[in-house]
mmCIF file of C-alpha atoms and ligand atoms in Angstrom:
data_model
loop_
_atom_site.group_PDB
_atom_site.id
_atom_site.type_symbol
_atom_site.label_atom_id
_atom_site.label_comp_id
_atom_site.label_asym_id
_atom_site.label_seq_id
_atom_site.Cartn_x
_atom_site.Cartn_y
_atom_site.Cartn_z
ATOM 1 C CA MET R 104 -8.896 19.754 -15.382
ATOM 2 C CA HIS R 105 -7.444 19.089 -11.932
ATOM 3 C CA ILE R 106 -3.936 17.970 -11.076
ATOM 4 C CA GLU R 107 -4.661 14.738 -9.227
ATOM 5 C CA LEU R 108 -2.306 14.147 -6.309
ATOM 6 C CA ARG R 109 -4.732 12.467 -3.890
ATOM 7 C CA SER R 110 -3.691 8.910 -4.643
ATOM 8 C CA ASP R 111 -2.216 6.577 -7.248
ATOM 9 C CA THR R 112 -5.600 4.816 -7.093
ATOM 10 C CA PHE R 113 -7.030 7.597 -9.291
ATOM 11 C CA THR R 114 -5.059 6.522 -12.379
ATOM 12 C CA LYS R 115 -7.056 5.647 -15.490
ATOM 13 C CA PRO R 116 -6.144 2.785 -17.832
ATOM 14 C CA THR R 117 -4.072 3.942 -20.813
ATOM 15 C CA PRO R 118 -5.361 3.370 -24.381
ATOM 16 C CA ALA R 119 -2.866 0.499 -24.804
ATOM 17 C CA MET R 120 -4.082 -1.106 -21.578
ATOM 18 C CA ARG R 121 -7.706 -0.765 -22.706
ATOM 19 C CA GLU R 122 -6.829 -2.556 -25.957
ATOM 20 C CA VAL R 123 -5.307 -5.457 -24.054
ATOM 21 C CA ILE R 124 -8.395 -5.603 -21.806
ATOM 22 C CA ALA R 125 -10.682 -5.729 -24.841
ATOM 23 C CA GLY R 126 -8.796 -8.680 -26.302
ATOM 24 C CA ALA R 127 -8.473 -10.700 -23.086
ATOM 25 C CA GLU R 128 -9.130 -14.433 -23.220
ATOM 26 C CA VAL R 129 -11.495 -15.333 -20.383
ATOM 27 C CA GLY R 130 -13.140 -18.273 -18.612
ATOM 28 C CA ASP R 131 -14.783 -19.029 -15.269
ATOM 29 C CA ASP R 132 -12.147 -18.280 -12.657
ATOM 30 C CA MET R 133 -14.259 -19.740 -9.829
ATOM 31 C CA VAL R 134 -13.407 -23.168 -11.236
ATOM 32 C CA GLY R 135 -9.884 -22.192 -12.271
ATOM 33 C CA GLU R 136 -10.669 -21.879 -15.994
ATOM 34 C CA ASP R 137 -9.760 -18.280 -16.759
ATOM 35 C CA PRO R 138 -6.488 -18.581 -18.733
ATOM 36 C CA THR R 139 -5.530 -14.924 -18.232
ATOM 37 C CA VAL R 140 -6.020 -15.077 -14.458
ATOM 38 C CA ASN R 141 -4.067 -18.333 -14.368
ATOM 39 C CA ALA R 142 -1.236 -16.709 -16.341
ATOM 40 C CA LEU R 143 -1.214 -13.707 -14.001
ATOM 41 C CA GLU R 144 -1.136 -15.879 -10.884
ATOM 42 C CA ALA R 145 1.714 -17.966 -12.305
ATOM 43 C CA ARG R 146 3.653 -14.854 -13.348
ATOM 44 C CA MET R 147 3.348 -13.203 -9.945
ATOM 45 C CA ALA R 148 4.234 -16.393 -8.059
ATOM 46 C CA GLU R 149 7.346 -16.659 -10.238
ATOM 47 C CA LEU R 150 8.241 -12.968 -9.817
ATOM 48 C CA LEU R 151 8.056 -13.248 -6.035
ATOM 49 C CA GLY R 152 9.637 -16.694 -5.782
ATOM 50 C CA LYS R 153 6.620 -18.418 -4.226
ATOM 51 C CA GLU R 154 4.517 -21.438 -5.204
ATOM 52 C CA ALA R 155 1.105 -19.926 -5.903
ATOM 53 C CA ALA R 156 -1.073 -16.826 -5.989
ATOM 54 C CA VAL R 157 -4.750 -15.812 -5.779
ATOM 55 C CA PHE R 158 -6.020 -12.868 -7.817
ATOM 56 C CA ASN R 159 -8.711 -10.822 -6.108
ATOM 57 C CA CYS R 160 -10.495 -7.486 -5.984
ATOM 58 C CA SER R 161 -8.527 -5.182 -3.695
ATOM 59 C CA GLY R 162 -5.591 -4.716 -1.373
ATOM 60 C CA THR R 163 -7.972 -4.905 1.560
ATOM 61 C CA GLN R 164 -9.302 -8.238 0.346
ATOM 62 C CA SER R 165 -5.792 -9.655 -0.148
ATOM 63 C CA ASN R 166 -4.743 -8.608 3.341
ATOM 64 C CA GLN R 167 -7.882 -9.949 4.999
ATOM 65 C CA MET R 168 -7.543 -13.244 3.119
ATOM 66 C CA ALA R 169 -4.019 -13.455 4.566
ATOM 67 C CA VAL R 170 -5.245 -12.774 8.120
ATOM 68 C CA TRP R 171 -7.914 -15.477 7.755
ATOM 69 C CA THR R 172 -5.380 -17.886 6.251
ATOM 70 C CA HIS R 173 -2.873 -17.575 9.077
ATOM 71 C CA CYS R 174 -5.071 -17.044 12.150
ATOM 72 C CA ARG R 175 -7.934 -18.615 14.038
ATOM 73 C CA SER R 176 -10.686 -16.754 15.876
ATOM 74 C CA GLY R 177 -9.262 -15.462 19.178
ATOM 75 C CA ASP R 178 -5.721 -14.997 17.850
ATOM 76 C CA GLU R 179 -3.862 -11.706 17.805
ATOM 77 C CA LEU R 180 -1.745 -10.053 15.123
ATOM 78 C CA LEU R 181 1.053 -7.526 15.564
ATOM 79 C CA ILE R 182 1.409 -4.535 13.274
ATOM 80 C CA GLU R 183 3.046 -1.120 13.251
ATOM 81 C CA ALA R 184 0.731 1.562 14.663
ATOM 82 C CA THR R 185 0.061 3.271 11.304
ATOM 83 C CA GLY R 186 -0.452 0.010 9.368
ATOM 84 C CA HIS R 187 -3.225 -0.109 6.775
ATOM 85 C CA ILE R 188 -4.562 -3.455 8.034
ATOM 86 C CA ALA R 189 -5.031 -1.942 11.498
ATOM 87 C CA ASN R 190 -6.436 1.438 10.516
ATOM 88 C CA TYR R 191 -8.035 1.459 7.070
ATOM 89 C CA GLU R 192 -9.634 -1.919 6.497
ATOM 90 C CA ALA R 193 -12.924 -1.362 8.293
ATOM 91 C CA GLY R 194 -11.989 -3.491 11.306
ATOM 92 C CA GLY R 195 -11.535 -6.504 9.011
ATOM 93 C CA PRO R 196 -9.365 -8.667 11.289
ATOM 94 C CA ALA R 197 -12.009 -8.538 14.057
ATOM 95 C CA ALA R 198 -15.044 -8.628 11.783
ATOM 96 C CA LEU R 199 -13.939 -11.343 9.363
ATOM 97 C CA SER R 200 -11.455 -13.492 11.301
ATOM 98 C CA GLY R 201 -12.135 -12.815 15.005
ATOM 99 C CA VAL R 202 -8.555 -11.548 15.332
ATOM 100 C CA SER R 203 -7.484 -8.734 17.622
ATOM 101 C CA VAL R 204 -4.874 -6.240 16.494
ATOM 102 C CA ARG R 205 -1.992 -4.971 18.593
ATOM 103 C CA ARG R 206 -0.424 -1.793 17.254
ATOM 104 C CA ILE R 207 3.250 -1.198 17.953
ATOM 105 C CA ALA R 208 4.901 2.187 17.507
ATOM 106 C CA GLY R 209 7.756 1.895 15.009
ATOM 107 C CA ASP R 210 9.822 4.108 12.783
ATOM 108 C CA PHE R 211 7.950 5.714 9.842
ATOM 109 C CA GLY R 212 5.624 2.715 9.702
ATOM 110 C CA ARG R 213 8.474 0.201 9.890
ATOM 111 C CA LEU R 214 9.203 -2.315 12.642
ATOM 112 C CA ASP R 215 12.537 -3.662 13.800
ATOM 113 C CA ILE R 216 13.550 -6.064 16.553
ATOM 114 C CA GLU R 217 13.913 -3.220 19.059
ATOM 115 C CA HIS R 218 10.197 -2.423 18.624
ATOM 116 C CA LEU R 219 9.120 -6.056 18.758
ATOM 117 C CA GLU R 220 11.143 -7.373 21.678
ATOM 118 C CA GLY R 221 8.891 -7.781 24.708
ATOM 119 C CA GLN R 222 5.689 -7.627 22.643
ATOM 120 C CA LEU R 223 5.110 -11.370 22.513
ATOM 121 C CA ARG R 224 2.682 -12.763 25.049
ATOM 122 C CA ARG R 225 3.715 -15.796 27.041
ATOM 123 C CA PRO R 226 1.438 -18.843 26.709
ATOM 124 C CA ASP R 227 -1.263 -18.231 29.314
ATOM 125 C CA LEU R 228 -5.011 -18.795 29.343
ATOM 126 C CA HIS R 229 -5.547 -15.064 29.845
ATOM 127 C CA PHE R 230 -3.895 -13.965 26.620
ATOM 128 C CA PRO R 231 -4.808 -14.184 22.941
ATOM 129 C CA PRO R 232 -2.202 -16.289 21.125
ATOM 130 C CA THR R 233 0.024 -13.981 19.056
ATOM 131 C CA ARG R 234 -0.029 -15.656 15.638
ATOM 132 C CA LEU R 235 0.895 -13.210 12.902
ATOM 133 C CA LEU R 236 3.176 -10.267 12.253
ATOM 134 C CA CYS R 237 2.209 -7.882 9.431
ATOM 135 C CA LEU R 238 4.647 -5.451 7.826
ATOM 136 C CA GLU R 239 4.024 -2.846 5.119
ATOM 137 C CA ASN R 240 6.497 -2.038 2.304
ATOM 138 C CA SER R 241 6.397 0.678 1.146
ATOM 139 C CA THR R 242 4.614 2.220 4.099
ATOM 140 C CA ASN R 243 1.619 4.430 3.423
ATOM 141 C CA LEU R 244 0.846 6.535 6.510
ATOM 142 C CA GLY R 245 4.431 5.847 7.559
ATOM 143 C CA GLY R 246 5.457 8.228 4.766
ATOM 144 C CA GLY R 247 6.153 6.079 1.703
ATOM 145 C CA ARG R 248 9.257 4.705 3.407
ATOM 146 C CA THR R 249 10.858 1.380 2.509
ATOM 147 C CA TYR R 250 12.657 -1.376 4.399
ATOM 148 C CA PRO R 251 16.342 -2.138 3.977
ATOM 149 C CA LEU R 252 16.612 -5.792 2.946
ATOM 150 C CA ALA R 253 18.716 -6.640 6.014
ATOM 151 C CA GLN R 254 15.940 -5.326 8.288
ATOM 152 C CA LEU R 255 13.333 -7.496 6.543
ATOM 153 C CA GLN R 256 15.567 -10.537 6.957
ATOM 154 C CA ARG R 257 16.244 -9.704 10.622
ATOM 155 C CA VAL R 258 12.553 -9.273 11.439
ATOM 156 C CA GLY R 259 11.717 -12.395 9.428
ATOM 157 C CA ASP R 260 14.203 -14.469 11.436
ATOM 158 C CA TRP R 261 12.802 -13.042 14.669
ATOM 159 C CA ALA R 262 9.231 -13.891 13.649
ATOM 160 C CA ARG R 263 10.114 -17.424 12.594
ATOM 161 C CA SER R 264 12.148 -18.114 15.731
ATOM 162 C CA ASN R 265 9.131 -17.011 17.786
ATOM 163 C CA GLY R 266 6.694 -19.199 15.863
ATOM 164 C CA LEU R 267 4.897 -16.310 14.138
ATOM 165 C CA LYS R 268 3.602 -16.227 10.595
ATOM 166 C CA LEU R 269 4.712 -13.223 8.566
ATOM 167 C CA HIS R 270 2.576 -11.294 6.062
ATOM 168 C CA LEU R 271 3.709 -8.389 3.916
ATOM 169 C CA ASP R 272 1.239 -5.729 2.830
ATOM 170 C CA GLY R 273 3.033 -4.944 -0.409
ATOM 171 C CA ALA R 274 0.324 -2.745 -1.895
ATOM 172 C CA ARG R 275 3.248 -0.732 -3.312
ATOM 173 C CA LEU R 276 5.867 -3.499 -3.358
ATOM 174 C CA PHE R 277 7.174 -2.504 -6.792
ATOM 175 C CA ASN R 278 7.692 1.073 -5.572
ATOM 176 C CA ALA R 279 9.757 -0.306 -2.702
ATOM 177 C CA ALA R 280 11.758 -2.535 -5.047
ATOM 178 C CA MET R 281 12.409 0.385 -7.400
ATOM 179 C CA ALA R 282 13.461 2.725 -4.583
ATOM 180 C CA ARG R 283 15.961 0.299 -3.026
ATOM 181 C CA GLY R 284 17.130 -1.480 -6.171
ATOM 182 C CA ASP R 285 16.086 -4.820 -4.677
ATOM 183 C CA SER R 286 14.163 -7.444 -6.633
ATOM 184 C CA PRO R 287 10.540 -8.207 -5.696
ATOM 185 C CA LYS R 288 11.726 -11.749 -4.945
ATOM 186 C CA GLN R 289 14.290 -10.511 -2.424
ATOM 187 C CA LEU R 290 11.674 -8.334 -0.712
ATOM 188 C CA ALA R 291 9.186 -11.217 -0.578
ATOM 189 C CA GLU R 292 11.614 -13.895 0.592
ATOM 190 C CA PRO R 293 11.180 -13.565 4.397
ATOM 191 C CA PHE R 294 7.372 -13.666 4.207
ATOM 192 C CA ASP R 295 4.812 -16.475 4.229
ATOM 193 C CA THR R 296 2.389 -14.328 2.235
ATOM 194 C CA VAL R 297 2.630 -11.088 0.278
ATOM 195 C CA SER R 298 -0.180 -8.920 -1.094
ATOM 196 C CA VAL R 299 0.457 -6.688 -4.096
ATOM 197 C CA CYS R 300 -1.898 -4.108 -5.651
ATOM 198 C CA PHE R 301 -2.265 -3.472 -9.376
ATOM 199 C CA SER R 302 -4.641 -0.533 -8.988
ATOM 200 C CA LYS R 303 -2.131 1.862 -7.425
ATOM 201 C CA GLY R 304 1.210 2.797 -8.992
ATOM 202 C CA LEU R 305 0.788 0.177 -11.705
ATOM 203 C CA GLY R 306 -2.236 2.007 -13.093
ATOM 204 C CA CYS R 307 -4.774 -0.828 -13.449
ATOM 205 C CA PRO R 308 -8.501 -0.239 -13.011
ATOM 206 C CA MET R 309 -8.718 -2.861 -10.247
ATOM 207 C CA GLY R 310 -7.065 -5.931 -8.800
ATOM 208 C CA SER R 311 -4.748 -7.234 -6.163
ATOM 209 C CA ILE R 312 -3.038 -10.557 -5.616
ATOM 210 C CA LEU R 313 -1.999 -12.663 -2.639
ATOM 211 C CA ILE R 314 1.103 -14.796 -3.086
ATOM 212 C CA GLY R 315 2.473 -17.626 -0.932
ATOM 213 C CA SER R 316 2.762 -21.410 -0.568
ATOM 214 C CA SER R 317 0.324 -23.722 -2.382
ATOM 215 C CA GLU R 318 -1.101 -24.776 0.971
ATOM 216 C CA ASP R 319 -1.664 -21.198 2.176
ATOM 217 C CA MET R 320 -3.114 -20.171 -1.195
ATOM 218 C CA ALA R 321 -5.633 -23.042 -1.093
ATOM 219 C CA ARG R 322 -6.856 -21.655 2.225
ATOM 220 C CA ALA R 323 -6.746 -18.067 0.911
ATOM 221 C CA ARG R 324 -8.877 -19.115 -2.065
ATOM 222 C CA ARG R 325 -11.449 -20.407 0.396
ATOM 223 C CA ALA R 326 -11.311 -17.038 2.230
ATOM 224 C CA ARG R 327 -11.875 -15.229 -1.061
ATOM 225 C CA LYS R 328 -15.024 -17.297 -1.634
ATOM 226 C CA LEU R 329 -16.157 -16.880 1.980
ATOM 227 C CA PHE R 330 -15.779 -13.091 1.741
ATOM 228 C CA GLY R 331 -17.895 -13.043 -1.432
ATOM 229 C CA GLY R 332 -14.965 -12.205 -3.663
ATOM 230 C CA ALA R 333 -14.644 -15.259 -5.913
ATOM 231 C CA LEU R 334 -14.431 -14.154 -9.534
ATOM 232 C CA ARG R 335 -15.793 -15.306 -12.887
ATOM 233 C CA GLN R 336 -14.447 -13.855 -16.187
ATOM 234 C CA ALA R 337 -11.706 -11.979 -14.350
ATOM 235 C CA GLY R 338 -9.323 -12.258 -17.278
ATOM 236 C CA ILE R 339 -10.634 -8.806 -18.158
ATOM 237 C CA PRO R 340 -8.935 -7.027 -15.232
ATOM 238 C CA ALA R 341 -6.136 -9.627 -15.108
ATOM 239 C CA ALA R 342 -5.098 -8.746 -18.676
ATOM 240 C CA ALA R 343 -4.525 -5.161 -17.524
ATOM 241 C CA CYS R 344 -2.371 -6.453 -14.647
ATOM 242 C CA LEU R 345 -0.213 -8.571 -16.985
ATOM 243 C CA TYR R 346 0.182 -5.534 -19.221
ATOM 244 C CA ALA R 347 1.180 -3.360 -16.239
ATOM 245 C CA ILE R 348 3.840 -5.858 -15.116
ATOM 246 C CA GLU R 349 5.485 -5.496 -18.522
ATOM 247 C CA HIS R 350 5.014 -1.760 -19.067
ATOM 248 C CA HIS R 351 4.387 0.132 -15.822
ATOM 249 C CA ILE R 352 7.016 -1.055 -13.368
ATOM 250 C CA ARG R 353 10.138 0.582 -14.779
ATOM 251 C CA ARG R 354 8.386 3.934 -15.061
ATOM 252 C CA LEU R 355 7.763 4.056 -11.266
ATOM 253 C CA ALA R 356 11.182 5.737 -11.115
ATOM 254 C CA ASP R 357 9.545 8.782 -12.791
ATOM 255 C CA ASP R 358 6.913 8.928 -10.033
ATOM 256 C CA HIS R 359 9.631 8.831 -7.394
ATOM 257 C CA ALA R 360 11.588 11.599 -9.123
ATOM 258 C CA ASN R 361 8.421 13.702 -9.385
ATOM 259 C CA ALA R 362 7.648 13.180 -5.687
ATOM 260 C CA LYS R 363 11.166 14.294 -4.770
ATOM 261 C CA LEU R 364 10.817 17.306 -7.068
ATOM 262 C CA PHE R 365 7.497 18.279 -5.452
ATOM 263 C CA ALA R 366 9.016 17.970 -1.959
ATOM 264 C CA THR R 367 12.031 20.032 -2.973
ATOM 265 C CA GLU R 368 9.863 22.751 -4.534
ATOM 266 C CA ILE R 369 7.571 23.090 -1.514
ATOM 267 C CA SER R 370 10.402 22.937 1.040
ATOM 268 C CA SER R 371 11.098 26.643 0.515
ATOM 269 C CA ILE R 372 7.472 27.759 1.062
ATOM 270 C CA PRO R 373 7.073 29.695 4.334
ATOM 271 C CA GLY R 374 4.589 27.831 6.569
ATOM 272 C CA ILE R 375 5.265 24.404 5.002
ATOM 273 C CA ARG R 376 7.461 21.771 6.608
ATOM 274 C CA VAL R 377 8.679 18.759 4.648
ATOM 275 C CA ASP R 378 11.567 16.364 5.073
ATOM 276 C CA VAL R 379 12.849 16.066 1.505
ATOM 277 C CA ALA R 380 15.384 13.388 2.414
ATOM 278 C CA ALA R 381 12.552 11.197 3.774
ATOM 279 C CA VAL R 382 10.839 11.039 0.360
ATOM 280 C CA GLU R 383 11.811 7.614 -0.952
ATOM 281 C CA THR R 384 8.923 6.641 -3.220
ATOM 282 C CA ASN R 385 5.791 8.289 -4.649
ATOM 283 C CA LEU R 386 4.309 9.658 -1.407
ATOM 284 C CA VAL R 387 5.091 13.088 0.038
ATOM 285 C CA PHE R 388 3.809 13.897 3.512
ATOM 286 C CA PHE R 389 4.146 17.478 4.692
ATOM 287 C CA GLU R 390 2.841 19.749 7.439
ATOM 288 C CA VAL R 391 1.328 23.184 7.362
ATOM 289 C CA ASP R 392 1.926 25.658 10.170
ATOM 290 C CA PRO R 393 -1.470 25.400 11.972
ATOM 291 C CA THR R 394 -1.510 29.101 12.806
ATOM 292 C CA ARG R 395 -2.025 29.695 9.070
ATOM 293 C CA GLY R 396 -4.943 27.241 8.833
ATOM 294 C CA THR R 397 -5.678 23.527 9.002
ATOM 295 C CA ALA R 398 -4.683 20.795 6.572
ATOM 296 C CA VAL R 399 -8.347 20.426 5.598
ATOM 297 C CA GLU R 400 -8.598 24.144 4.824
ATOM 298 C CA LEU R 401 -5.394 24.069 2.807
ATOM 299 C CA ALA R 402 -6.624 21.081 0.778
ATOM 300 C CA GLU R 403 -9.782 23.053 -0.057
ATOM 301 C CA ALA R 404 -7.779 26.145 -1.045
ATOM 302 C CA LEU R 405 -5.682 23.956 -3.333
ATOM 303 C CA ARG R 406 -8.794 22.344 -4.823
ATOM 304 C CA GLN R 407 -10.052 25.796 -5.733
ATOM 305 C CA ARG R 408 -6.749 26.313 -7.596
ATOM 306 C CA GLY R 409 -7.098 23.010 -9.456
ATOM 307 C CA VAL R 410 -4.892 20.783 -7.297
ATOM 308 C CA LEU R 411 -6.272 17.771 -5.436
ATOM 309 C CA LEU R 412 -4.499 16.183 -2.476
ATOM 310 C CA TYR R 413 -5.535 14.622 0.810
ATOM 311 C CA PRO R 414 -5.384 15.927 4.364
ATOM 312 C CA ALA R 415 -3.625 13.003 6.049
ATOM 313 C CA GLY R 416 -4.554 12.864 9.720
ATOM 314 C CA GLY R 417 -4.000 15.350 12.525
ATOM 315 C CA VAL R 418 -4.719 19.012 12.117
ATOM 316 C CA ASP R 419 -1.671 19.860 10.012
ATOM 317 C CA ARG R 420 -0.644 16.868 7.859
ATOM 318 C CA LEU R 421 -1.216 16.472 4.113
ATOM 319 C CA ARG R 422 -0.242 13.870 1.538
ATOM 320 C CA ALA R 423 0.593 14.218 -2.133
ATOM 321 C CA CYS R 424 0.944 11.099 -4.266
ATOM 322 C CA THR R 425 2.551 10.948 -7.708
ATOM 323 C CA HIS R 426 1.589 8.409 -10.382
ATOM 324 C CA LEU R 427 1.399 7.807 -14.106
ATOM 325 C CA ASP R 428 -1.301 10.416 -14.697
ATOM 326 C CA VAL R 429 0.785 13.328 -13.368
ATOM 327 C CA ASP R 430 3.985 14.490 -15.006
ATOM 328 C CA ARG R 431 6.860 16.763 -14.017
ATOM 329 C CA GLU R 432 5.056 19.843 -15.266
ATOM 330 C CA GLY R 433 1.953 18.941 -13.240
ATOM 331 C CA VAL R 434 4.005 18.571 -10.103
ATOM 332 C CA LEU R 435 5.660 21.958 -10.648
ATOM 333 C CA THR R 436 2.254 23.568 -11.233
ATOM 334 C CA ALA R 437 0.925 21.963 -8.027
ATOM 335 C CA ALA R 438 3.897 23.248 -6.020
ATOM 336 C CA ALA R 439 3.331 26.751 -7.421
ATOM 337 C CA ALA R 440 -0.362 26.547 -6.432
ATOM 338 C CA LEU R 441 0.645 25.576 -2.904
ATOM 339 C CA ARG R 442 2.993 28.557 -2.752
ATOM 340 C CA ALA R 443 0.148 30.807 -3.923
ATOM 341 C CA CYS R 444 -2.238 29.411 -1.263
ATOM 342 C CA LEU R 445 0.235 30.120 1.520
ATOM 343 C CA ALA R 446 0.852 33.617 0.177
ATOM 344 C CA ALA R 447 -2.871 34.423 -0.199
ATOM 345 C CA GLY R 448 -4.014 32.824 3.100
ATOM 346 C CA PHE R 449 -6.696 30.139 3.505
ATOM 347 C CA LYS R 450 -7.765 30.132 7.166
ATOM 348 C CA GLY R 451 -11.537 29.776 7.506
ATOM 349 C CA ILE R 452 -12.046 29.033 3.783
ATOM 350 C CA ALA R 453 -15.590 27.859 2.972
ATOM 351 C CA ASN R 454 -16.376 24.211 2.049
ATOM 352 C CA ALA R 455 -13.348 22.674 3.815
ATOM 353 C CA ARG R 456 -14.143 18.996 4.418
ATOM 354 C CA GLY R 457 -12.398 15.951 5.878
ATOM 355 C CA GLY R 458 -9.913 13.764 4.077
ATOM 356 C CA TYR R 459 -7.995 10.521 4.109
HETATM 357 C C1 PLP U 154 -0.490 0.061 2.265
HETATM 358 C C2 PLP U 154 -1.861 -0.245 1.750
HETATM 359 N N1 PLP U 154 -2.371 -1.461 1.929
HETATM 360 C C3 PLP U 154 -3.583 -1.791 1.487
HETATM 361 C C4 PLP U 154 -4.361 -0.890 0.812
HETATM 362 C C5 PLP U 154 -5.749 -1.293 0.402
HETATM 363 O O1 PLP U 154 -5.984 -1.307 -0.936
HETATM 364 P P1 PLP U 154 -7.475 -1.218 -1.507
HETATM 365 O O2 PLP U 154 -7.857 0.203 -1.417
HETATM 366 O O3 PLP U 154 -7.316 -1.725 -2.895
HETATM 367 O O4 PLP U 154 -8.334 -2.104 -0.695
HETATM 368 C C6 PLP U 154 -3.888 0.404 0.592
HETATM 369 C C7 PLP U 154 -4.714 1.401 -0.104
HETATM 370 O O5 PLP U 154 -4.395 2.557 -0.198
HETATM 371 C C8 PLP U 154 -2.593 0.736 1.077
HETATM 372 O O6 PLP U 154 -2.078 1.961 0.919
#
């Protein structure tokens, strides 16, 4: 048995969730007749204070539906340099919507006016029209950081006053809400569209949702069909999502406490560098002193001691992610394994392979 800290996407449905899935009422969602999907879409639209929602397969699909909804071929979107849409969605904006991506260096994956000022292109035949601004909350590669509400409102006002549409990649929106004590509705308010994942911290086997105005969601539904993602008896996964909204949101606080505990435990390990104060949600990024070995080698050494986590870009960076399938004891065991790896040495270990 491994301690799984690679991602919250590795969670397995609980027995109670499986029971709800087994009893789900279903219909053909392609024609709007799956009652469980309809209930989920209505619930999420209400939770986020928007008119409508479209259930779909994945966070990537939600985000790409949003890009297609807001942009036309030849347009450009702005995003922080580490953003998922720019780096981890297989070139989706270019491939699916003909949209180019401009990455802007921000602060732990977050953008503020100071980063955005001067990034808009003036109307000119030479330039792609800048159409859309995408933010991420909580950030992933940015370090699991969250936005203060005032910053979201400030950036939202800036985007609107410059004629931009605004999309939020809220794959871990409920983590952000939990960390800041804001409501999902408050976090969603500045945005035209918001994507939320059920298959991460909420522990569902699959599913994501895009939320926004009725007009935008009609267009997003067309994108879902165009991208081959229209669904049939999707009440089966949707039932798990409804269950997770009721039972798996409040417990995200445990994941955040466990992430903080892990960071605190490893902060005293010689050769490991971690900013404990920067751990806001369920993601812990840390660096290994490269003279002791690479992040990839350290991940392999940990695997051999029963702990799984991802190398996270660069030669020295790793990521640990807490979730509902790892408890306090697991986190303490993982930290002890990391201490043992550093003490024993791992440079040149066999089988080291790439990561996230
Ligand atoms: C911030 C963020 N957005 C989007 C996604 C994409 O989700 P999926 O893997 O379901 O496509 C992820 C996945 O890790 C993510 O971390």
